[in-house]
């Protein structure tokens, strides 16, 4: 979330890009799941003898949230996930609003981070989070815990959760308006954990006919390939879980660290995020994928004194999308989460946006099908994309610009860290991040911030020129 500090500077302080501001002030999270109005499509044919049948491929936050919403909305729902102990190399940070919006129990949150350090290429550390209110925090979760919880809740709502590997999908020749031809999914495995994720070969080959499909199967989405959704640029995230001595773990009790610099990543950042009994140390890059292990070593080296004596207990790597796919919808198939490319630049945040897109897509299907009683069509699913783009597209575009401005050189990163010391920047950052709502800023403070930003960039450019002289 590091680069969220500059949303205000980018000129979004005057507009709201998300839903209602949520606060958590009770021991148990407050549900803010809105009821949505059901309107059947004018020409949608009724489904006879059964309810609408939808398959969700992928059981991460996007798939779990989608499957639960579908099942609660009267849809016959099947969720297919190949790896039930999914440990994606993910920092695991979630905003406060997600706890309330998705009714997450506090016991699945490992740490409540209230302090963060932003560390520059020259190891200048800036404390951020000074403006947080007593009840505010950033949640730190393990993906295998969060994902399992959301899948279990989907199952409790009536979804049929299958532990299997999705292979391919047969798209009907006619999936347009008025068509009820099924999509045929090919997969291996069945309920009761028949699929062996380690060998990939166990499990009985099966087929499943459904009326619509939600592709929530990550950056390497096979659903996306089945509909010709196109490719996108991606980053490689590499993470090590390191169990450190208990006295050192106390330092990270409610603290997260982010490192910037060419050594840890030429176009992203390195992180040390606290979990239940260990820290997650990782980095990512788009431009230097072949150097990812060297970059990871540099991240460990930068944090060496604080993790000294630690033991690596798990190593994880995974592709992370850098922008939305050219196509996110075709016929009665829609993509959500990483499969759609919903990861923000600069921060690499994707968990909240994955769950939110899964829920929004499912809501569009429930609404368009009149709670599973009618067939849906592409127009019903397109409402999800229209709502998503209207709500979040400005955020993605601004963070893309900020990454290009401040991650392009070490002097620019020094300027960025310098700006993060400003309390006004911190307040606007955390208000925006925690609630996914850009709060209107004070015009005078906005002007001061703009002047300071320009000053920081001027100093960064001057420093860069001097460094170039030295190198020559």
Tab-separated table of C-alpha atoms in Angstrom:
chain	number	residue	atom	x	y	z
A	1	UNK	CA	0.000	0.000	0.000
A	2	UNK	CA	3.037	2.250	0.031
A	3	UNK	CA	2.210	4.456	-2.914
A	4	UNK	CA	-1.320	5.140	-1.808
A	5	UNK	CA	0.244	8.069	0.015
A	6	UNK	CA	-0.032	10.171	-3.105
A	7	UNK	CA	-3.681	9.835	-4.079
A	8	UNK	CA	-4.274	13.379	-2.873
A	9	UNK	CA	-1.463	14.830	-4.970
A	10	UNK	CA	-2.907	13.138	-8.058
A	11	UNK	CA	-6.024	15.242	-7.901
A	12	UNK	CA	-8.569	12.701	-6.696
A	13	UNK	CA	-9.209	14.397	-3.377
A	14	UNK	CA	-12.416	15.935	-4.709
A	15	UNK	CA	-14.138	12.736	-5.745
A	16	UNK	CA	-15.369	9.600	-4.046
A	17	UNK	CA	-14.503	6.316	-5.741
A	18	UNK	CA	-15.981	3.727	-3.411
A	19	UNK	CA	-18.875	2.916	-1.190
A	20	UNK	CA	-19.914	3.947	2.318
A	21	UNK	CA	-17.320	4.803	4.983
A	22	UNK	CA	-17.221	1.956	7.512
A	23	UNK	CA	-15.869	2.046	11.043
A	24	UNK	CA	-15.233	-0.853	13.402
A	25	UNK	CA	-15.951	-0.035	17.017
A	26	UNK	CA	-17.424	-3.273	18.327
A	27	UNK	CA	-15.712	-6.532	19.304
A	28	UNK	CA	-17.585	-8.293	16.525
A	29	UNK	CA	-17.458	-6.842	12.979
A	30	UNK	CA	-20.597	-5.124	11.791
A	31	UNK	CA	-22.151	-6.426	8.592
A	32	UNK	CA	-22.624	-3.792	5.890
A	33	UNK	CA	-23.612	-6.188	3.105
A	34	UNK	CA	-26.291	-4.293	1.223
A	35	UNK	CA	-29.459	-5.861	-0.047
A	36	UNK	CA	-29.825	-5.341	-3.765
A	37	UNK	CA	-32.981	-4.928	-5.807
A	38	UNK	CA	-33.905	-7.823	-8.068
A	39	UNK	CA	-35.072	-6.984	-11.578
A	40	UNK	CA	-35.463	-9.707	-14.188
A	41	UNK	CA	-34.331	-9.110	-17.742
A	42	UNK	CA	-37.221	-8.116	-19.970
A	43	UNK	CA	-36.654	-10.904	-22.442
A	44	UNK	CA	-34.897	-13.418	-20.183
A	45	UNK	CA	-36.453	-16.894	-20.525
A	46	UNK	CA	-37.391	-18.691	-17.325
A	47	UNK	CA	-35.286	-21.640	-16.177
A	48	UNK	CA	-37.603	-24.629	-15.877
A	49	UNK	CA	-37.341	-27.521	-13.433
A	50	UNK	CA	-34.336	-26.079	-11.571
A	51	UNK	CA	-32.611	-22.827	-10.674
A	52	UNK	CA	-29.889	-21.085	-12.663
A	53	UNK	CA	-26.635	-23.023	-12.433
A	54	UNK	CA	-23.322	-21.125	-12.156
A	55	UNK	CA	-19.768	-22.403	-11.779
A	56	UNK	CA	-17.118	-20.387	-9.972
A	57	UNK	CA	-13.608	-21.485	-10.959
A	58	UNK	CA	-11.071	-20.587	-8.276
A	59	UNK	CA	-11.475	-20.521	-4.511
A	60	UNK	CA	-9.513	-17.434	-3.452
A	61	UNK	CA	-11.148	-14.270	-2.046
A	62	UNK	CA	-12.836	-13.534	-5.397
A	63	UNK	CA	-14.223	-17.040	-5.832
A	64	UNK	CA	-15.273	-17.474	-2.219
A	65	UNK	CA	-17.113	-14.149	-2.117
A	66	UNK	CA	-18.785	-14.830	-5.466
A	67	UNK	CA	-19.894	-18.347	-4.535
A	68	UNK	CA	-21.399	-17.236	-1.225
A	69	UNK	CA	-23.343	-14.395	-2.854
A	70	UNK	CA	-24.646	-16.667	-5.603
A	71	UNK	CA	-25.746	-19.391	-3.189
A	72	UNK	CA	-27.508	-16.923	-0.919
A	73	UNK	CA	-29.215	-15.458	-3.987
A	74	UNK	CA	-30.884	-18.705	-4.986
A	75	UNK	CA	-28.341	-19.790	-7.606
A	76	UNK	CA	-27.271	-23.431	-7.897
A	77	UNK	CA	-23.571	-22.841	-7.279
A	78	UNK	CA	-20.480	-24.987	-7.828
A	79	UNK	CA	-17.028	-23.761	-6.769
A	80	UNK	CA	-13.954	-25.575	-8.123
A	81	UNK	CA	-10.600	-25.039	-6.376
A	82	UNK	CA	-7.500	-27.107	-7.049
A	83	UNK	CA	-5.505	-26.268	-3.912
A	84	UNK	CA	-7.359	-26.014	-0.640
A	85	UNK	CA	-4.274	-24.980	1.358
A	86	UNK	CA	-3.545	-22.083	-0.993
A	87	UNK	CA	-0.547	-20.101	0.261
A	88	UNK	CA	-0.168	-17.459	-2.402
A	89	UNK	CA	2.927	-15.228	-1.931
A	90	UNK	CA	0.841	-12.304	-0.803
A	91	UNK	CA	1.627	-9.688	1.809
A	92	UNK	CA	-1.816	-10.406	3.237
A	93	UNK	CA	-2.785	-6.822	4.092
A	94	UNK	CA	-6.495	-6.039	4.120
A	95	UNK	CA	-8.191	-2.662	4.713
A	96	UNK	CA	-10.390	-2.093	7.730
A	97	UNK	CA	-13.528	-1.715	5.613
A	98	UNK	CA	-13.139	-5.303	4.361
A	99	UNK	CA	-13.522	-6.617	7.905
A	100	UNK	CA	-16.952	-5.034	8.141
A	101	UNK	CA	-18.131	-5.425	4.550
A	102	UNK	CA	-17.337	-9.140	4.483
A	103	UNK	CA	-18.171	-9.931	8.121
A	104	UNK	CA	-14.701	-11.288	8.820
A	105	UNK	CA	-14.208	-12.679	12.333
A	106	UNK	CA	-11.355	-11.055	14.177
A	107	UNK	CA	-9.764	-14.400	15.008
A	108	UNK	CA	-8.692	-14.956	11.385
A	109	UNK	CA	-6.685	-11.714	11.474
A	110	UNK	CA	-3.142	-12.458	12.626
A	111	UNK	CA	-2.031	-8.925	13.379
A	112	UNK	CA	-3.576	-5.477	13.599
A	113	UNK	CA	-0.940	-3.194	12.174
A	114	UNK	CA	-1.047	0.383	13.455
A	115	UNK	CA	2.541	1.381	12.655
A	116	UNK	CA	4.420	1.255	9.368
A	117	UNK	CA	7.939	2.182	8.348
A	118	UNK	CA	8.785	3.353	4.857
A	119	UNK	CA	12.514	2.858	4.253
A	120	UNK	CA	14.318	4.693	1.460
A	121	UNK	CA	17.192	3.431	-0.734
A	122	UNK	CA	19.653	5.132	1.638
A	123	UNK	CA	17.901	3.479	4.622
A	124	UNK	CA	16.168	6.633	5.830
A	125	UNK	CA	13.143	5.324	7.755
A	126	UNK	CA	9.921	7.305	8.005
A	127	UNK	CA	7.212	6.323	10.481
A	128	UNK	CA	3.758	6.393	8.933
A	129	UNK	CA	0.393	5.643	10.467
A	130	UNK	CA	0.669	8.444	13.017
A	131	UNK	CA	-2.801	9.727	12.130
A	132	UNK	CA	-4.659	6.466	12.732
A	133	UNK	CA	-7.526	6.612	15.219
A	134	UNK	CA	-7.522	4.185	18.189
A	135	UNK	CA	-9.897	1.723	16.505
A	136	UNK	CA	-8.190	1.802	13.092
A	137	UNK	CA	-5.701	-0.736	11.796
A	138	UNK	CA	-4.548	-2.664	8.752
A	139	UNK	CA	-5.363	-6.355	9.045
A	140	UNK	CA	-2.676	-8.946	8.340
A	141	UNK	CA	-3.960	-12.350	7.280
A	142	UNK	CA	-2.579	-15.611	5.934
A	143	UNK	CA	-4.168	-16.431	2.611
A	144	UNK	CA	-4.726	-20.082	3.447
A	145	UNK	CA	-6.757	-19.004	6.499
A	146	UNK	CA	-8.765	-16.237	4.812
A	147	UNK	CA	-9.467	-18.238	1.642
A	148	UNK	CA	-10.577	-21.321	3.578
A	149	UNK	CA	-12.907	-19.218	5.720
A	150	UNK	CA	-14.608	-17.647	2.695
A	151	UNK	CA	-14.945	-21.026	0.946
A	152	UNK	CA	-16.404	-22.639	4.067
A	153	UNK	CA	-18.908	-19.838	4.375
A	154	UNK	CA	-19.895	-20.290	0.733
A	155	UNK	CA	-20.415	-23.998	1.400
A	156	UNK	CA	-22.545	-23.199	4.456
A	157	UNK	CA	-24.673	-20.947	2.233
A	158	UNK	CA	-25.324	-23.872	-0.112
A	159	UNK	CA	-22.462	-23.825	-2.638
A	160	UNK	CA	-21.035	-27.192	-3.705
A	161	UNK	CA	-17.257	-26.888	-3.174
A	162	UNK	CA	-15.193	-29.261	-5.316
A	163	UNK	CA	-11.514	-29.897	-4.719
A	164	UNK	CA	-10.364	-30.379	-8.287
A	165	UNK	CA	-8.360	-29.039	-11.175
A	166	UNK	CA	-10.230	-27.104	-13.869
A	167	UNK	CA	-8.917	-28.227	-17.262
A	168	UNK	CA	-10.884	-26.454	-19.965
A	169	UNK	CA	-14.302	-25.167	-20.971
A	170	UNK	CA	-16.404	-25.849	-24.053
A	171	UNK	CA	-18.090	-22.605	-25.070
A	172	UNK	CA	-21.465	-23.033	-26.800
A	173	UNK	CA	-21.627	-21.845	-30.384
A	174	UNK	CA	-24.500	-19.572	-29.453
A	175	UNK	CA	-24.231	-17.871	-26.059
A	176	UNK	CA	-25.950	-14.631	-26.999
A	177	UNK	CA	-29.335	-13.137	-26.360
A	178	UNK	CA	-32.042	-15.732	-25.775
A	179	UNK	CA	-29.602	-18.663	-25.773
A	180	UNK	CA	-29.705	-21.271	-23.013
A	181	UNK	CA	-27.000	-23.581	-24.422
A	182	UNK	CA	-24.773	-24.751	-21.549
A	183	UNK	CA	-21.072	-24.221	-20.963
A	184	UNK	CA	-19.331	-27.555	-20.393
A	185	UNK	CA	-16.527	-27.545	-17.835
A	186	UNK	CA	-13.895	-30.289	-17.771
A	187	UNK	CA	-12.103	-30.902	-14.473
A	188	UNK	CA	-10.515	-33.585	-12.348
A	189	UNK	CA	-11.425	-34.466	-8.811
A	190	UNK	CA	-14.522	-34.477	-6.683
A	191	UNK	CA	-15.727	-33.507	-3.240
A	192	UNK	CA	-13.771	-35.179	-0.410
A	193	UNK	CA	-10.336	-34.027	-1.552
A	194	UNK	CA	-9.735	-36.584	-4.289
A	195	UNK	CA	-7.513	-34.233	-6.271
A	196	UNK	CA	-3.855	-34.402	-5.232
A	197	UNK	CA	-2.390	-30.890	-5.624
A	198	UNK	CA	1.192	-32.177	-5.334
A	199	UNK	CA	1.095	-34.683	-8.182
A	200	UNK	CA	-1.612	-33.002	-10.213
A	201	UNK	CA	-2.459	-36.379	-11.689
A	202	UNK	CA	-4.923	-37.883	-9.226
A	203	UNK	CA	-8.625	-37.417	-9.570
A	204	UNK	CA	-11.311	-38.643	-11.890
A	205	UNK	CA	-11.993	-36.664	-15.059
A	206	UNK	CA	-15.463	-35.164	-14.982
A	207	UNK	CA	-17.658	-32.692	-16.839
A	208	UNK	CA	-20.180	-30.177	-15.596
A	209	UNK	CA	-22.834	-28.250	-17.523
A	210	UNK	CA	-23.638	-24.756	-16.280
A	211	UNK	CA	-25.501	-21.677	-17.470
A	212	UNK	CA	-22.805	-19.136	-16.571
A	213	UNK	CA	-19.211	-19.083	-15.341
A	214	UNK	CA	-17.232	-16.767	-13.087
A	215	UNK	CA	-13.482	-17.041	-13.678
A	216	UNK	CA	-11.707	-16.434	-10.375
A	217	UNK	CA	-8.718	-18.638	-11.148
A	218	UNK	CA	-5.902	-16.136	-10.826
A	219	UNK	CA	-3.275	-14.625	-13.088
A	220	UNK	CA	-2.854	-17.830	-15.116
A	221	UNK	CA	-6.613	-18.133	-15.583
A	222	UNK	CA	-7.705	-20.990	-17.817
A	223	UNK	CA	-11.178	-19.503	-17.929
A	224	UNK	CA	-9.658	-16.349	-19.428
A	225	UNK	CA	-7.900	-18.437	-22.062
A	226	UNK	CA	-11.164	-20.230	-22.871
A	227	UNK	CA	-12.850	-16.956	-23.836
A	228	UNK	CA	-9.820	-15.381	-25.527
A	229	UNK	CA	-9.518	-12.671	-22.889
A	230	UNK	CA	-6.013	-11.709	-23.991
A	231	UNK	CA	-2.758	-11.395	-22.095
A	232	UNK	CA	-1.408	-8.762	-19.750
A	233	UNK	CA	1.913	-7.758	-18.269
A	234	UNK	CA	2.568	-9.377	-14.934
A	235	UNK	CA	4.912	-9.120	-11.984
A	236	UNK	CA	6.585	-11.984	-10.167
A	237	UNK	CA	6.040	-11.898	-6.414
A	238	UNK	CA	8.514	-13.857	-4.293
A	239	UNK	CA	8.006	-14.325	-0.573
A	240	UNK	CA	9.643	-16.217	2.265
A	241	UNK	CA	7.959	-16.943	5.553
A	242	UNK	CA	10.587	-16.550	8.245
A	243	UNK	CA	10.151	-17.634	11.843
A	244	UNK	CA	12.239	-15.276	13.937
A	245	UNK	CA	13.125	-15.379	17.656
A	246	UNK	CA	10.277	-14.303	19.937
A	247	UNK	CA	12.150	-11.251	21.205
A	248	UNK	CA	12.548	-10.035	17.628
A	249	UNK	CA	8.927	-10.864	16.838
A	250	UNK	CA	7.932	-8.348	19.500
A	251	UNK	CA	9.329	-5.602	17.279
A	252	UNK	CA	6.852	-6.590	14.565
A	253	UNK	CA	3.902	-7.032	16.927
A	254	UNK	CA	1.913	-4.261	15.221
A	255	UNK	CA	4.475	-2.977	12.729
A	256	UNK	CA	4.986	-3.531	9.002
A	257	UNK	CA	7.965	-2.396	6.920
A	258	UNK	CA	8.313	-1.462	3.254
A	259	UNK	CA	11.662	-1.036	1.527
A	260	UNK	CA	12.184	0.847	-1.733
A	261	UNK	CA	15.296	0.937	-3.888
A	262	UNK	CA	16.844	-0.556	-7.000
A	263	UNK	CA	18.423	-3.249	-4.844
A	264	UNK	CA	15.093	-4.696	-3.619
A	265	UNK	CA	13.083	-3.950	-6.777
A	266	UNK	CA	13.587	-1.640	-9.765
A	267	UNK	CA	9.843	-1.085	-10.140
A	268	UNK	CA	8.118	-2.206	-6.934
A	269	UNK	CA	9.041	-2.552	-3.249
A	270	UNK	CA	10.121	-5.108	-0.689
A	271	UNK	CA	8.108	-5.852	2.434
A	272	UNK	CA	8.275	-7.355	5.903
A	273	UNK	CA	4.748	-8.026	7.138
A	274	UNK	CA	3.999	-9.687	10.500
A	275	UNK	CA	1.828	-12.812	10.701
A	276	UNK	CA	0.747	-15.030	13.596
A	277	UNK	CA	4.138	-16.508	14.544
A	278	UNK	CA	6.405	-15.379	11.705
A	279	UNK	CA	7.110	-12.547	9.291
A	280	UNK	CA	6.487	-12.580	5.549
A	281	UNK	CA	9.464	-11.137	3.685
A	282	UNK	CA	9.037	-10.557	-0.031
A	283	UNK	CA	9.455	-8.453	-3.136
A	284	UNK	CA	8.166	-8.256	-6.686
A	285	UNK	CA	9.124	-7.009	-10.126
A	286	UNK	CA	7.837	-6.753	-13.679
A	287	UNK	CA	10.984	-5.618	-15.417
A	288	UNK	CA	13.576	-7.937	-13.832
A	289	UNK	CA	11.795	-11.260	-13.330
A	290	UNK	CA	14.993	-13.229	-13.895
A	291	UNK	CA	16.625	-11.427	-10.958
A	292	UNK	CA	13.837	-12.097	-8.472
A	293	UNK	CA	15.953	-14.282	-6.154
A	294	UNK	CA	18.716	-11.671	-6.101
A	295	UNK	CA	16.153	-8.975	-5.276
A	296	UNK	CA	14.713	-11.152	-2.520
A	297	UNK	CA	18.199	-11.618	-1.054
A	298	UNK	CA	18.601	-7.834	-1.023
A	299	UNK	CA	15.290	-7.425	0.819
A	300	UNK	CA	16.408	-9.914	3.458
A	301	UNK	CA	19.739	-8.108	3.677
A	302	UNK	CA	18.072	-4.724	4.255
A	303	UNK	CA	16.080	-6.210	7.149
A	304	UNK	CA	18.906	-8.464	8.362
A	305	UNK	CA	19.370	-7.017	11.878
A	306	UNK	CA	15.668	-7.343	12.681
A	307	UNK	CA	15.267	-10.912	11.391
A	308	UNK	CA	18.656	-12.235	12.515
A	309	UNK	CA	18.418	-15.830	13.682
A	310	UNK	CA	15.260	-16.463	11.682
A	311	UNK	CA	14.491	-19.716	9.902
A	312	UNK	CA	12.806	-19.853	6.505
A	313	UNK	CA	9.758	-22.100	6.888
A	314	UNK	CA	8.147	-21.592	3.495
A	315	UNK	CA	9.065	-20.180	0.071
A	316	UNK	CA	6.366	-18.956	-2.320
A	317	UNK	CA	6.298	-17.370	-5.771
A	318	UNK	CA	3.436	-16.399	-8.065
A	319	UNK	CA	2.596	-14.068	-10.982
A	320	UNK	CA	0.659	-10.907	-10.170
A	321	UNK	CA	-1.223	-9.012	-12.937
A	322	UNK	CA	-0.190	-5.445	-13.649
A	323	UNK	CA	-3.319	-4.224	-15.440
A	324	UNK	CA	-6.799	-5.490	-16.427
A	325	UNK	CA	-7.118	-7.929	-19.305
A	326	UNK	CA	-8.224	-6.597	-22.702
A	327	UNK	CA	-11.458	-8.582	-22.302
A	328	UNK	CA	-13.105	-9.390	-18.969
A	329	UNK	CA	-16.455	-10.638	-20.257
A	330	UNK	CA	-17.758	-12.817	-23.063
A	331	UNK	CA	-21.271	-14.180	-23.317
A	332	UNK	CA	-22.208	-15.613	-19.931
A	333	UNK	CA	-18.614	-15.761	-18.650
A	334	UNK	CA	-17.047	-13.011	-16.530
A	335	UNK	CA	-13.623	-12.644	-14.942
A	336	UNK	CA	-12.976	-11.338	-11.413
A	337	UNK	CA	-9.986	-10.815	-9.115
A	338	UNK	CA	-6.523	-11.572	-10.480
A	339	UNK	CA	-8.067	-13.347	-13.471
A	340	UNK	CA	-9.489	-9.977	-14.521
A	341	UNK	CA	-6.304	-8.122	-13.559
A	342	UNK	CA	-7.579	-6.237	-10.509
A	343	UNK	CA	-4.304	-5.540	-8.710
A	344	UNK	CA	-3.303	-1.930	-8.094
A	345	UNK	CA	-0.016	-0.460	-9.264
A	346	UNK	CA	2.440	0.848	-6.647
A	347	UNK	CA	0.843	-1.005	-3.754
A	348	UNK	CA	0.154	-4.388	-5.328
A	349	UNK	CA	-3.102	-4.553	-3.376
A	350	UNK	CA	-5.489	-7.218	-4.634
A	351	UNK	CA	-7.316	-9.047	-1.817
A	352	UNK	CA	-10.054	-6.488	-1.203
A	353	UNK	CA	-10.553	-5.822	-4.906
A	354	UNK	CA	-10.732	-9.546	-5.600
A	355	UNK	CA	-13.436	-10.163	-3.000
A	356	UNK	CA	-15.318	-7.033	-4.011
A	357	UNK	CA	-15.308	-7.897	-7.719
A	358	UNK	CA	-16.448	-11.443	-6.965
A	359	UNK	CA	-19.361	-10.184	-4.924
A	360	UNK	CA	-20.322	-7.499	-7.461
A	361	UNK	CA	-20.283	-9.980	-10.331
A	362	UNK	CA	-22.402	-12.463	-8.380
A	363	UNK	CA	-24.871	-9.750	-7.425
A	364	UNK	CA	-25.306	-8.863	-11.090
A	365	UNK	CA	-26.087	-12.512	-11.881
A	366	UNK	CA	-28.556	-12.841	-8.990
A	367	UNK	CA	-30.280	-9.629	-10.001
A	368	UNK	CA	-30.383	-10.452	-13.707
A	369	UNK	CA	-31.722	-13.963	-13.083
A	370	UNK	CA	-34.394	-12.893	-10.608
A	371	UNK	CA	-32.814	-15.023	-7.871
A	372	UNK	CA	-32.030	-17.913	-10.170
A	373	UNK	CA	-35.422	-18.160	-11.865
A	374	UNK	CA	-34.390	-16.779	-15.259
A	375	UNK	CA	-31.510	-17.213	-17.682
A	376	UNK	CA	-28.885	-14.481	-17.682
A	377	UNK	CA	-27.236	-12.918	-20.701
A	378	UNK	CA	-24.136	-10.867	-21.390
A	379	UNK	CA	-25.976	-7.631	-20.676
A	380	UNK	CA	-26.670	-8.745	-17.109
A	381	UNK	CA	-23.006	-9.485	-16.454
A	382	UNK	CA	-21.930	-6.277	-18.166
A	383	UNK	CA	-23.671	-4.309	-15.416
A	384	UNK	CA	-21.010	-5.620	-13.054
A	385	UNK	CA	-18.215	-4.287	-15.283
A	386	UNK	CA	-19.889	-0.905	-15.656
A	387	UNK	CA	-20.295	-0.554	-11.907
A	388	UNK	CA	-16.739	-1.748	-11.249
A	389	UNK	CA	-15.126	0.619	-13.739
A	390	UNK	CA	-17.137	3.599	-12.546
A	391	UNK	CA	-16.174	2.932	-8.935
A	392	UNK	CA	-12.519	1.933	-9.145
A	393	UNK	CA	-11.043	2.798	-12.537
A	394	UNK	CA	-9.771	6.286	-11.480
A	395	UNK	CA	-7.836	4.727	-8.590
A	396	UNK	CA	-6.073	2.256	-10.867
A	397	UNK	CA	-5.119	4.941	-13.377
A	398	UNK	CA	-3.752	7.333	-10.760
A	399	UNK	CA	-1.642	4.655	-9.067
A	400	UNK	CA	-0.265	3.699	-12.465
A	401	UNK	CA	0.930	7.286	-12.961
A	402	UNK	CA	2.375	7.475	-9.460
A	403	UNK	CA	4.374	4.303	-9.959
A	404	UNK	CA	5.900	5.742	-13.125
A	405	UNK	CA	6.766	9.013	-11.370
A	406	UNK	CA	8.178	7.795	-8.070
A	407	UNK	CA	9.509	4.295	-8.783
A	408	UNK	CA	11.660	5.265	-11.752
A	409	UNK	CA	14.926	5.956	-9.856
A	410	UNK	CA	16.457	5.902	-6.402
A	411	UNK	CA	16.426	9.728	-6.121
A	412	UNK	CA	12.701	9.711	-6.946
A	413	UNK	CA	12.162	7.056	-4.278
A	414	UNK	CA	14.050	9.193	-1.753
A	415	UNK	CA	11.661	12.030	-2.621
A	416	UNK	CA	8.699	9.711	-2.193
A	417	UNK	CA	9.796	8.577	1.271
A	418	UNK	CA	10.425	12.203	2.227
A	419	UNK	CA	6.835	13.044	1.309
A	420	UNK	CA	5.518	10.155	3.377
A	421	UNK	CA	6.706	11.947	6.527
A	422	UNK	CA	4.013	14.602	6.009
A	423	UNK	CA	1.088	13.949	8.368
A	424	UNK	CA	-1.413	15.329	5.895
A	425	UNK	CA	-0.216	12.810	3.320
A	426	UNK	CA	-0.512	10.065	5.915
A	427	UNK	CA	-4.047	11.039	6.890
A	428	UNK	CA	-5.277	11.148	3.319
A	429	UNK	CA	-3.455	7.909	2.583
A	430	UNK	CA	-4.932	5.879	5.391
A	431	UNK	CA	-8.424	7.331	5.084
A	432	UNK	CA	-8.352	6.321	1.414
A	433	UNK	CA	-6.839	2.901	2.018
A	434	UNK	CA	-8.814	1.817	5.084
A	435	UNK	CA	-12.228	2.748	3.710
A	436	UNK	CA	-11.660	2.702	-0.061
A	437	UNK	CA	-13.007	6.208	-0.131
A	438	UNK	CA	-10.933	9.231	-1.117
A	439	UNK	CA	-11.798	11.867	1.461
A	440	UNK	CA	-12.045	15.516	0.303
A	441	UNK	CA	-8.918	17.385	1.322
A	442	UNK	CA	-8.291	20.872	2.622
A	443	UNK	CA	-7.525	23.175	-0.365
A	444	UNK	CA	-4.700	24.975	1.462
A	445	UNK	CA	-3.103	21.713	2.564
A	446	UNK	CA	-3.538	20.313	-0.953
A	447	UNK	CA	-1.656	23.342	-2.311
A	448	UNK	CA	1.139	22.918	0.240
A	449	UNK	CA	1.360	19.245	-0.662
A	450	UNK	CA	1.614	20.040	-4.356
A	451	UNK	CA	4.412	22.558	-3.687
A	452	UNK	CA	6.259	20.081	-1.464
A	453	UNK	CA	5.856	17.369	-4.089
A	454	UNK	CA	7.367	19.567	-6.768
A	455	UNK	CA	10.196	20.478	-4.414
A	456	UNK	CA	10.906	16.840	-3.644
A	457	UNK	CA	10.956	15.960	-7.333
A	458	UNK	CA	13.254	18.874	-8.163
A	459	UNK	CA	15.697	17.746	-5.476
A	460	UNK	CA	15.417	14.171	-6.738
A	461	UNK	CA	16.230	15.226	-10.309
A	462	UNK	CA	19.168	17.333	-9.141
A	463	UNK	CA	20.507	14.403	-7.156
A	464	UNK	CA	20.042	12.086	-10.135
A	465	UNK	CA	22.022	14.417	-12.390
A	466	UNK	CA	24.872	14.625	-9.887
A	467	UNK	CA	24.937	10.841	-9.583
A	468	UNK	CA	25.081	10.510	-13.357
A	469	UNK	CA	28.103	12.855	-13.422
A	470	UNK	CA	29.862	10.724	-10.838
A	471	UNK	CA	29.106	7.501	-12.729
A	472	UNK	CA	30.514	8.998	-15.939
